[in-house]
XYZ file of C-alpha atoms in Angstrom:
674
model
C -15.898 -54.924 -47.137
C -14.928 -51.698 -45.247
C -13.219 -52.371 -41.939
C -15.855 -50.478 -40.040
C -18.563 -52.477 -41.604
C -16.723 -55.793 -40.813
C -16.343 -54.885 -37.114
C -20.000 -53.815 -37.065
C -21.099 -57.213 -38.543
C -18.991 -59.030 -35.959
C -20.583 -56.964 -33.162
C -24.103 -57.791 -34.424
C -23.143 -61.471 -34.605
C -22.005 -61.340 -30.999
C -25.058 -59.403 -29.898
C -27.310 -61.968 -31.590
C -25.427 -64.921 -30.145
C -25.688 -63.483 -26.649
C -29.445 -62.866 -27.039
C -29.942 -66.417 -28.161
C -27.810 -68.051 -25.429
C -0.772 -59.081 -29.245
C -1.355 -59.588 -32.005
C 1.607 -60.064 -30.643
C 25.802 -54.660 -30.636
C 23.938 -54.140 -27.164
C 24.345 -52.147 -24.009
C 23.776 -53.467 -20.438
C 20.097 -52.564 -20.577
C 19.634 -54.467 -23.842
C 19.431 -51.378 -26.029
C 21.825 -51.299 -29.006
C 24.686 -48.934 -28.612
C 25.397 -45.764 -30.703
C 27.073 -46.568 -34.019
C 29.678 -44.467 -35.836
C 31.476 -45.141 -39.084
C 35.173 -45.365 -38.484
C 37.152 -42.621 -40.227
C 40.094 -40.374 -39.681
C 40.495 -37.137 -41.628
C 43.643 -35.122 -41.735
C 43.750 -31.296 -41.895
C 43.360 -30.185 -45.498
C 44.166 -26.464 -45.398
C 46.245 -23.858 -43.555
C 45.488 -22.507 -40.071
C 45.410 -19.007 -41.454
C 42.838 -19.782 -44.120
C 39.654 -17.687 -43.981
C 36.162 -19.213 -43.547
C 32.697 -17.788 -44.142
C 29.663 -19.788 -42.846
C 26.307 -18.591 -44.176
C 23.533 -19.531 -41.924
C 19.948 -19.465 -43.289
C 17.647 -19.596 -40.251
C 13.993 -19.995 -41.118
C 12.640 -19.829 -37.557
C 9.109 -21.273 -38.323
C 7.118 -22.685 -35.362
C 10.331 -24.163 -33.919
C 11.232 -20.673 -32.806
C 7.739 -19.381 -32.162
C 6.799 -22.249 -29.856
C 10.078 -23.414 -28.405
C 12.705 -20.733 -29.089
C 14.877 -23.428 -30.777
C 16.600 -20.961 -33.151
C 17.337 -18.634 -30.323
C 18.910 -21.545 -28.344
C 21.263 -22.310 -31.235
C 22.140 -18.632 -31.720
C 23.082 -18.563 -28.031
C 25.229 -21.563 -28.529
C 27.047 -19.794 -31.405
C 27.610 -16.702 -29.291
C 29.412 -18.813 -26.633
C 32.232 -19.425 -29.191
C 34.927 -16.782 -29.455
C 35.751 -16.590 -33.138
C 39.187 -15.842 -34.538
C 39.681 -13.140 -37.180
C 39.685 -15.650 -40.013
C 36.281 -17.196 -39.265
C 32.984 -15.281 -39.881
C 29.298 -16.184 -39.583
C 26.795 -14.380 -41.888
C 23.308 -15.020 -40.696
C 19.847 -14.399 -42.158
C 16.747 -14.699 -39.957
C 13.101 -14.821 -40.831
C 10.158 -17.139 -41.332
C 8.803 -17.084 -37.860
C 5.811 -15.452 -36.279
C 7.577 -14.635 -33.029
C 11.329 -14.618 -32.120
C 11.993 -15.527 -28.542
C 14.756 -12.995 -27.949
C 15.108 -9.192 -27.982
C 17.623 -9.067 -30.850
C 15.989 -10.668 -33.870
C 12.897 -8.868 -35.206
C 9.729 -10.805 -35.960
C 8.352 -8.673 -38.710
C 11.424 -8.437 -40.965
C 14.158 -10.433 -42.616
C 17.454 -9.439 -40.978
C 21.096 -10.124 -41.516
C 23.755 -10.384 -38.845
C 27.538 -10.859 -38.803
C 29.162 -12.662 -36.030
C 32.917 -12.447 -36.004
C 35.816 -11.626 -33.654
C 33.992 -8.355 -32.687
C 30.751 -10.105 -31.662
C 27.275 -10.035 -33.118
C 26.090 -7.052 -35.154
C 23.035 -6.442 -37.262
C 24.179 -5.363 -40.708
C 20.810 -5.104 -42.537
C 17.071 -5.005 -41.863
C 15.269 -5.856 -45.131
C 11.679 -5.682 -46.174
C 9.917 -8.725 -44.940
C 10.381 -11.660 -47.311
C 9.331 -15.255 -47.645
C 12.039 -17.588 -46.487
C 10.407 -20.418 -48.338
C 10.910 -18.708 -51.728
C 13.776 -19.233 -54.035
C 14.469 -15.612 -54.640
C 14.929 -14.971 -50.959
C 17.503 -17.757 -50.734
C 19.294 -16.668 -53.886
C 19.533 -13.013 -52.656
C 21.168 -14.203 -49.423
C 23.593 -16.400 -51.356
C 24.420 -13.491 -53.649
C 24.879 -11.086 -50.711
C 27.468 -13.404 -49.179
C 29.348 -13.706 -52.505
C 29.414 -9.968 -53.291
C 30.279 -8.730 -49.736
C 32.608 -11.358 -48.254
C 35.628 -13.226 -49.528
C 36.849 -16.382 -48.015
C 39.149 -19.298 -48.789
C 36.355 -21.690 -47.787
C 32.615 -21.318 -47.506
C 30.000 -23.301 -45.677
C 26.280 -22.944 -46.020
C 23.821 -24.217 -43.361
C 20.006 -24.517 -43.660
C 18.190 -24.399 -40.385
C 14.473 -25.326 -39.934
C 12.101 -28.198 -40.688
C 12.944 -30.598 -43.474
C 10.716 -33.161 -45.295
C 12.966 -35.186 -47.497
C 13.045 -35.436 -51.291
C 9.451 -34.408 -51.882
C 8.684 -31.740 -49.222
C 12.019 -29.982 -49.216
C 13.269 -27.676 -46.465
C 12.645 -24.355 -44.657
C 8.966 -23.877 -44.077
C 8.114 -20.262 -43.584
C 5.545 -20.248 -40.766
C 3.868 -17.060 -41.993
C 3.308 -18.055 -45.605
C 3.304 -21.843 -45.638
C 5.895 -21.898 -48.422
C 8.999 -24.016 -48.389
C 12.058 -24.576 -50.565
C 11.972 -27.570 -52.897
C 15.063 -29.337 -54.093
C 14.511 -27.642 -57.435
C 14.567 -24.237 -55.578
C 17.869 -25.041 -53.832
C 19.522 -25.784 -57.143
C 18.009 -22.788 -58.841
C 19.162 -20.437 -55.975
C 22.705 -21.596 -55.986
C 22.842 -21.647 -59.802
C 21.644 -18.100 -59.941
C 24.798 -16.985 -58.087
C 27.498 -19.502 -58.791
C 28.607 -21.627 -61.689
C 28.495 -25.299 -60.810
C 31.976 -26.899 -60.805
C 32.844 -30.396 -59.707
C 36.564 -29.576 -59.615
C 36.225 -26.357 -57.664
C 32.755 -26.019 -56.085
C 32.048 -22.736 -54.424
C 31.208 -24.289 -50.984
C 33.320 -26.657 -48.885
C 30.205 -27.962 -47.189
C 26.495 -27.478 -47.314
C 24.669 -28.710 -44.258
C 21.045 -29.162 -43.251
C 20.176 -28.771 -39.569
C 16.789 -29.999 -40.545
C 14.984 -33.359 -40.689
C 15.164 -36.001 -43.364
C 17.492 -34.248 -45.840
C 20.225 -36.847 -46.267
C 18.734 -37.998 -49.467
C 20.136 -39.018 -52.874
C 17.983 -36.387 -54.480
C 19.291 -33.713 -52.147
C 22.918 -34.349 -52.885
C 22.218 -34.598 -56.620
C 20.551 -31.194 -56.540
C 23.734 -29.724 -55.040
C 26.093 -31.280 -57.443
C 28.798 -28.875 -58.459
C 28.098 -26.434 -55.624
C 29.721 -28.168 -52.614
C 32.376 -30.778 -51.835
C 30.453 -32.239 -48.965
C 26.910 -32.427 -47.627
C 26.052 -33.054 -43.948
C 22.437 -34.018 -43.232
C 20.185 -36.442 -41.366
C 18.254 -39.356 -42.779
C 15.926 -39.365 -39.791
C 13.861 -36.712 -38.030
C 16.268 -34.513 -35.931
C 15.529 -33.921 -32.342
C 14.647 -30.367 -31.385
C 18.063 -29.502 -29.964
C 19.548 -29.868 -33.501
C 23.249 -29.406 -34.196
C 25.678 -28.539 -31.419
C 26.909 -25.108 -32.542
C 29.126 -24.551 -29.589
C 30.766 -27.868 -30.302
C 31.411 -27.740 -34.009
C 31.923 -24.023 -34.418
C 34.284 -24.109 -31.484
C 36.239 -26.847 -33.165
C 36.451 -24.855 -36.436
C 37.567 -21.790 -34.468
C 40.358 -23.684 -32.889
C 41.427 -25.414 -36.114
C 40.642 -23.483 -39.283
C 42.989 -25.863 -41.185
C 40.382 -28.657 -41.141
C 38.678 -29.582 -44.446
C 35.089 -30.243 -45.149
C 35.343 -33.954 -44.418
C 36.815 -33.318 -40.895
C 34.342 -30.547 -40.308
C 31.493 -32.806 -41.238
C 32.766 -35.454 -38.863
C 33.003 -32.845 -36.133
C 29.427 -31.776 -36.796
C 28.283 -35.439 -36.528
C 30.162 -36.228 -33.318
C 29.213 -33.061 -31.452
C 25.581 -33.514 -32.505
C 25.383 -37.041 -31.294
C 27.192 -36.030 -28.079
C 24.411 -33.442 -27.446
C 21.649 -35.977 -28.431
C 23.042 -38.405 -25.849
C 23.248 -35.708 -23.160
C 19.573 -34.938 -23.711
C 18.562 -38.681 -23.991
C 17.267 -38.137 -27.601
C 19.878 -40.228 -29.409
C 18.023 -43.482 -29.940
C 16.814 -42.620 -33.463
C 19.294 -39.854 -34.268
C 21.274 -39.915 -37.503
C 23.762 -37.686 -39.324
C 25.896 -38.329 -42.351
C 28.776 -36.723 -44.281
C 28.565 -37.356 -48.049
C 31.474 -36.771 -50.402
C 30.070 -35.393 -53.683
C 33.281 -36.381 -55.524
C 31.756 -39.915 -55.370
C 28.364 -38.741 -56.722
C 29.123 -39.796 -60.443
C 29.686 -43.402 -59.366
C 26.734 -43.347 -56.995
C 24.559 -41.924 -59.664
C 25.476 -44.574 -62.084
C 24.862 -47.369 -59.516
C 21.591 -45.985 -58.356
C 20.226 -45.441 -61.892
C 21.402 -48.882 -62.869
C 19.528 -50.276 -59.805
C 16.456 -48.453 -60.869
C 16.764 -49.665 -64.435
C 17.148 -53.217 -63.392
C 14.124 -52.890 -61.123
C 12.066 -51.342 -64.012
C 12.937 -54.081 -66.427
C 11.975 -56.740 -63.805
C 8.748 -54.969 -63.056
C 7.835 -54.734 -66.757
C 8.248 -58.470 -67.099
C 6.090 -59.351 -64.171
C 4.804 -56.283 -62.247
C 2.786 -58.062 -59.542
C 5.573 -60.494 -58.679
C 8.275 -57.823 -58.668
C 6.474 -55.033 -56.855
C 5.140 -57.367 -54.105
C 8.732 -58.637 -53.460
C 10.273 -55.174 -53.725
C 7.593 -53.901 -51.404
C 8.448 -56.551 -48.782
C 12.063 -55.377 -48.910
C 10.984 -51.766 -48.431
C 8.567 -52.711 -45.549
C 11.447 -54.316 -43.702
C 14.044 -51.628 -44.541
C 14.995 -48.849 -42.248
C 12.677 -45.969 -43.048
C 12.316 -42.418 -41.687
C 9.726 -40.098 -40.330
C 7.035 -42.560 -39.345
C 5.356 -43.753 -42.511
C 2.051 -44.820 -40.967
C -1.589 -43.850 -41.602
C -1.729 -42.152 -38.222
C 1.464 -40.130 -38.317
C 1.649 -39.521 -42.082
C 4.137 -40.614 -44.761
C 7.498 -39.093 -45.568
C 8.158 -41.915 -48.069
C 11.918 -42.039 -47.310
C 13.877 -45.327 -47.042
C 17.479 -46.095 -46.502
C 19.125 -46.907 -49.865
C 21.511 -49.551 -48.507
C 18.842 -51.404 -46.500
C 16.453 -51.293 -49.540
C 19.191 -52.765 -51.742
C 20.068 -55.441 -49.191
C 16.505 -56.550 -48.816
C 16.164 -56.833 -52.594
C 19.448 -58.422 -53.633
C 17.633 -61.695 -54.545
C 15.452 -59.942 -57.134
C 18.018 -57.328 -58.265
C 21.219 -59.400 -58.249
C 23.111 -57.461 -60.891
C 23.020 -54.024 -59.319
C 22.302 -54.270 -55.576
C 25.799 -54.945 -54.372
C 27.336 -52.183 -56.517
C 24.709 -49.723 -55.205
C 25.614 -50.761 -51.598
C 29.236 -50.254 -52.113
C 28.707 -46.902 -53.941
C 26.714 -45.497 -50.975
C 29.435 -46.781 -48.617
C 32.057 -44.993 -50.649
C 30.093 -41.745 -50.798
C 28.989 -41.679 -47.127
C 32.461 -41.105 -45.642
C 31.265 -40.663 -42.126
C 27.965 -41.203 -40.183
C 26.556 -41.555 -36.653
C 23.360 -43.212 -35.715
C 21.529 -44.101 -32.499
C 20.412 -47.410 -31.059
C 17.441 -47.955 -33.478
C 19.018 -46.619 -36.591
C 22.007 -48.814 -36.808
C 21.263 -50.488 -40.149
C 21.207 -47.483 -42.426
C 23.913 -46.580 -44.859
C 23.687 -42.858 -44.313
C 21.715 -41.950 -47.431
C 18.032 -42.342 -48.192
C 15.843 -42.315 -51.207
C 12.182 -42.068 -52.128
C 9.967 -45.114 -51.846
C 6.206 -44.682 -52.303
C 5.042 -46.272 -48.980
C 1.782 -44.241 -49.119
C 0.833 -44.945 -52.737
C -0.263 -41.285 -52.782
C -0.666 -39.728 -56.283
C -0.116 -36.211 -55.113
C 3.199 -37.161 -53.415
C 4.266 -39.055 -56.439
C 3.618 -36.122 -58.737
C 5.717 -33.868 -56.492
C 8.518 -36.471 -56.693
C 8.209 -36.702 -60.479
C 8.714 -32.890 -60.638
C 12.032 -32.983 -58.768
C 14.643 -32.556 -61.392
C 17.382 -34.218 -59.229
C 15.404 -37.449 -58.910
C 16.693 -40.135 -61.239
C 14.619 -41.070 -64.271
C 14.553 -44.882 -63.725
C 13.224 -44.379 -60.132
C 10.653 -41.901 -61.347
C 9.396 -44.359 -63.919
C 9.495 -47.219 -61.449
C 7.166 -45.482 -58.989
C 5.058 -44.127 -61.773
C 4.522 -47.718 -62.907
C 3.813 -48.850 -59.288
C 1.176 -46.203 -58.688
C -0.441 -45.943 -62.145
C -0.100 -49.489 -63.374
C 1.362 -48.628 -66.717
C 4.562 -47.308 -68.357
C 4.527 -44.534 -71.091
C 4.598 -46.215 -74.492
C 7.796 -44.492 -75.555
C 9.670 -45.900 -72.574
C 9.167 -49.563 -73.250
C 11.501 -49.813 -76.308
C 14.258 -48.225 -74.214
C 14.296 -50.745 -71.408
C 16.876 -53.029 -73.066
C 19.407 -50.159 -73.196
C 22.273 -49.498 -70.772
C 20.758 -46.158 -69.740
C 17.364 -44.597 -69.680
C 17.610 -41.137 -71.164
C 14.067 -40.034 -71.675
C 11.828 -37.509 -69.949
C 9.747 -38.981 -67.156
C 6.100 -38.012 -66.962
C 5.334 -35.212 -64.424
C 1.594 -35.644 -64.464
C -0.804 -38.561 -63.914
C -1.999 -40.598 -66.929
C -5.648 -40.177 -68.013
C -6.663 -43.353 -66.195
C -5.015 -45.330 -63.437
C -4.577 -49.005 -64.045
C -4.693 -51.305 -61.032
C -1.736 -53.830 -60.734
C -2.861 -55.079 -57.371
C -6.434 -56.072 -57.111
C -6.021 -56.583 -53.381
C -9.829 -56.476 -53.019
C -9.922 -60.061 -54.151
C -8.540 -60.936 -50.718
C -11.293 -59.146 -48.883
C -13.214 -61.580 -46.578
C -10.539 -64.242 -47.201
C -11.565 -67.444 -45.434
C -9.879 -68.315 -42.156
C -9.150 -71.945 -41.221
C -8.367 -73.758 -37.964
C -5.347 -76.046 -37.540
C -5.261 -79.133 -35.289
C -3.907 -77.072 -32.405
C -6.834 -74.603 -32.567
C -4.879 -71.812 -34.261
C -6.533 -69.663 -36.876
C -4.697 -69.314 -40.117
C -4.980 -68.306 -43.754
C -3.328 -69.975 -46.673
C -2.672 -68.047 -49.845
C -1.754 -69.286 -53.346
C 1.475 -68.038 -54.998
C -0.716 -65.855 -57.250
C -2.357 -64.330 -54.204
C 0.956 -63.745 -52.503
C 1.899 -61.520 -55.436
C -0.761 -59.026 -54.357
C 0.825 -58.089 -51.124
C 3.933 -56.799 -49.419
C 3.063 -57.356 -45.829
C 0.615 -59.135 -43.535
C -0.407 -57.748 -40.163
C -3.136 -58.507 -37.714
C -6.012 -56.157 -36.663
C -7.539 -56.331 -33.240
C -10.739 -54.750 -31.770
C -12.533 -54.944 -28.463
C -16.280 -55.555 -28.813
C -18.745 -54.984 -25.929
C -22.452 -55.278 -26.485
C -23.117 -54.151 -22.952
C -21.160 -50.962 -23.455
C -22.379 -50.617 -26.998
C -18.883 -50.094 -28.370
C -16.349 -51.417 -30.854
C -12.849 -50.157 -29.904
C -10.204 -50.607 -32.503
C -6.841 -51.457 -30.888
C -4.688 -51.218 -33.986
C -2.405 -53.523 -35.904
C 0.725 -55.495 -35.294
C 3.097 -57.850 -36.975
C 2.851 -60.439 -34.175
C 1.808 -63.386 -36.398
C 3.556 -66.539 -37.399
C 4.350 -66.063 -41.061
C 5.636 -68.659 -43.501
C 6.088 -66.569 -46.593
C 7.363 -69.524 -48.675
C 4.281 -71.540 -47.989
C 1.855 -68.631 -47.944
C 0.588 -69.591 -44.497
C -0.046 -66.922 -41.793
C -1.140 -68.069 -38.360
C -2.436 -66.060 -35.529
C -0.262 -65.632 -32.373
C -2.998 -64.251 -30.167
C -2.208 -64.832 -26.527
C -4.748 -62.643 -24.921
C -2.247 -59.758 -24.399
C -1.795 -56.317 -26.000
C 0.639 -53.494 -25.540
C -0.390 -51.301 -22.576
C 1.079 -48.128 -21.186
C 1.182 -48.356 -17.428
C -1.567 -50.877 -17.564
C -3.798 -48.939 -20.072
C -4.556 -50.513 -23.424
C -3.209 -48.402 -26.366
C -3.770 -48.173 -30.089
C -0.637 -49.240 -31.951
C 0.629 -48.979 -35.526
C 3.835 -50.798 -36.573
C 6.213 -48.434 -38.382
C 9.133 -50.728 -38.993
C 9.783 -54.500 -38.640
C 13.153 -56.199 -38.915
C 15.150 -59.069 -37.452
C 16.243 -57.259 -34.249
C 13.453 -55.020 -33.267
C 10.095 -53.540 -34.220
C 9.148 -49.795 -34.029
C 5.663 -48.700 -33.141
C 3.671 -45.443 -33.039
C 0.989 -44.979 -30.354
C -1.336 -41.962 -30.575
C -1.804 -40.187 -27.235
C -2.417 -36.736 -25.819
C 0.494 -35.654 -23.746
C -0.553 -32.912 -21.319
C -3.430 -32.167 -23.650
C -1.328 -32.087 -26.930
C -1.984 -34.759 -29.541
C 1.215 -36.590 -30.555
C 2.581 -40.096 -31.217
C 4.478 -42.031 -28.670
C 7.543 -43.759 -30.323
C 8.188 -47.224 -28.886
C 10.696 -49.939 -29.858
C 10.240 -53.661 -29.121
C 13.524 -55.536 -28.859
C 13.169 -59.276 -29.588
C 16.193 -60.417 -27.595
C 14.968 -58.669 -24.484
C 11.213 -59.356 -25.011
C 10.795 -55.785 -23.898
C 9.461 -52.383 -25.054
C 11.464 -49.232 -24.822
C 9.737 -45.840 -24.816
C 11.758 -43.484 -27.023
C 9.644 -40.320 -26.674
C 6.682 -38.488 -28.130
C 6.523 -36.588 -31.321
C 3.760 -34.728 -33.239
C 2.811 -36.183 -36.614
C 3.544 -34.695 -40.045
C 1.970 -31.349 -40.731
C -0.017 -30.591 -43.812
C 3.188 -29.670 -45.639
C 4.777 -33.035 -45.010
C 7.113 -31.600 -42.344
C 7.985 -33.608 -39.171
C 8.067 -32.169 -35.771
C 11.642 -32.005 -34.491
C 10.745 -32.194 -30.851
C 11.044 -35.637 -29.374
C 9.474 -35.187 -25.991
C 10.709 -37.460 -23.130
C 7.947 -38.548 -20.708
C 8.353 -37.111 -17.203
C 6.888 -38.047 -13.879
C 3.535 -36.144 -13.490
C 2.755 -35.997 -17.146
C -0.872 -36.510 -18.020
C -1.539 -39.106 -20.694
C -4.779 -39.620 -22.517
C -4.941 -42.771 -24.721
C -6.420 -42.224 -28.110
C -8.378 -45.054 -29.903
C -10.734 -45.376 -32.759
C -14.260 -46.408 -31.897
C -17.826 -46.697 -32.911
C -21.134 -47.589 -31.381
C -22.968 -50.854 -32.250
C -26.409 -49.395 -32.053
C -25.829 -46.103 -33.860
C -25.381 -45.030 -37.475
C -21.649 -44.591 -37.427
C -20.220 -44.288 -40.971
C -16.559 -44.601 -39.854
C -14.423 -44.957 -36.854
C -13.824 -41.745 -35.006
C -10.944 -40.973 -32.675
C -12.004 -41.222 -29.079
C -10.247 -40.471 -25.766
C -10.334 -43.509 -23.551
C -8.165 -43.385 -20.442
C -6.560 -40.324 -18.779
C -3.936 -40.910 -16.151
C -0.804 -39.501 -14.616
C 2.484 -41.296 -15.110
C 5.141 -41.924 -12.472
C 8.935 -42.081 -12.580
C 9.197 -45.198 -14.731
C 6.361 -45.314 -17.368
C 6.503 -48.592 -19.329
C 4.828 -50.280 -22.235
C 4.307 -53.949 -21.681
C 2.300 -56.812 -23.239
C -0.362 -57.388 -20.575
C -3.530 -59.440 -20.339
C -6.474 -57.885 -22.053
C -9.007 -59.105 -19.574
C -12.330 -60.924 -20.096
C -14.346 -60.049 -23.151
C -14.737 -60.499 -26.824
C -12.094 -59.545 -29.363
C -12.369 -59.377 -33.076
C -9.231 -60.342 -34.986
C -8.392 -60.278 -38.662
C -5.417 -60.766 -40.933
C -4.604 -57.541 -42.721
C -3.233 -57.900 -46.281
C -1.355 -54.760 -47.406
C -0.368 -54.220 -50.994
C 2.890 -52.494 -52.092
C 0.797 -49.264 -52.277
C -0.054 -49.076 -48.659
C -3.285 -47.168 -49.284
C -4.724 -50.458 -50.548
C -5.404 -53.303 -48.180
C -7.873 -56.091 -47.489
C -8.818 -58.058 -44.413
C -9.731 -61.673 -43.961
C -12.891 -62.952 -42.368
C -12.975 -62.116 -38.743
C -12.135 -64.391 -35.884
C -13.808 -63.997 -32.581
C -11.552 -64.548 -29.540
C -13.390 -64.784 -26.227
C -11.424 -64.500 -23.018
C -13.063 -65.797 -19.819
C -11.054 -66.293 -16.578
C -7.898 -66.318 -18.621
C -9.037 -68.998 -21.070
C -9.198 -68.199 -24.769
C -11.771 -69.753 -27.086
C -11.664 -69.239 -30.842
C -14.552 -68.940 -33.224
C -13.944 -68.772 -36.975
C -17.544 -69.395 -37.984
C -18.411 -65.616 -38.315
C -19.010 -64.724 -41.975
C -19.539 -61.199 -43.172
């Protein structure tokens, strides 16, 4: 039964009954410290070698709304360049530039060198999200500037393997990974021995992916990019460009390390380092990584074909507990990006032949990385995992030429429930050289009939705790179990949905899940909030809380650290836009900010067809806003176990439990039947 309907039935039950008579390495404050991979890179070249850095700045709304590109340009201009280091810059893609140098209605090119900044070309306006615009800039650099070493930096939004990078605000177009390879291939011949670029970097979110580096194979020695959403300050151009200016003898590895270290220093100075990441990947290791990753995918595909429900449910549990990036919730949207190492570690038991090799291959390829407090488990390189189960997103992934065939077929099988007939005979081979489908099959087959768990019966143990007990066959339908909670008031004629949490007692081996309801729920300065869990692991959980911050809708990012039994507010960020791009601005709460809590509600007496978002409490925060588990207060609360399949768009809920709180005492009623 639809969740809305179930809450409604529960409310009617309550109303009838009345007429008749939480989910719940460290620093001094308990927050894990910044993590950096140990490395020491020697100078590779000569101090007199020449460098050309091509900087592709697609300003987008980051410039229009916050002047973020202008800020980074100003950072660059603070560095006095030597004669052997030059910056070639292309600007565009923004409705409004927040300076009096860059024009808003044209694509422009600038040169910054020992003589300062000069405009060298004003072009007809062009779409920065189109492959031809990128290729033309790459070609312009090759034809007009010689250098011993070249660097290329993309600046803007990024969306990972599927969405790509550089969203032109005016056109809504962006560069896919296919576009990146096509643009570089139109100008340069790929060469693993002598690639044209020393380093290609992404000052953009979510671009440290396997598919990204595979798309750039043969065009660069190193890639520097972030697995996670970057904060709005982005790279520290004064820091890393200043270091290059002082030491042009450094190679791409040392330059990448410098970019990482100066970036994290800046993040720390602005207090936005908690979830920051940045990696340096050595593409000389890509052949070994490619073999390991494709072997991992092939082993997974074989196991899935033998027993799809058993495999995908276990694989999905590993993905649910792995470090993932960009949110991946129904409220904030799905980037479908997961850390490769954490995914492999979580699935070693079901993929014993390839997981360790993949982990070591990533470790060899990621020669340096930095990460903040709540991103300490990642290996520095992410990959696609279909958290959302969305067909449109999958089709976009299937069409990325740099995505490996075994992984394409694995997620095709997960979403559509079948493998192409010509693939099955090839599964016993050492490799899987066959075209992967790029379009959906005529009909989707359901592997997970999760609906059979809808209205699953709830039992009561001898201690008065509500629980559900699943059979091994039923356990194969799901990858995670959460709890749902709603406040129900007949007097106020309202059902207010409070969200979901992982605060249950779970025995996965026995298939028994027991409530841990203690009459508390996360509250922001004493105000109940709607929460969605975005990541759960052994050390901490991450949550997303929708709010309005000074009138702007966004999601408060919160971490709960088990050892401290405490929540930490990381900041607020807007959700994914319609193009799958994350907001780069992580907003820190300040004294005097106005907060409006956002929930989902419905009336009991009306004809509501679905929950609608409602504003509940508006208040002003002080110097030390906090999220705490606090008593909910007297009233009636509907609670259900939420069963989530490996395709997160499919879920089912148990029969509802009614918790009644009166003077701090909790009574439990499991007699309600839908």
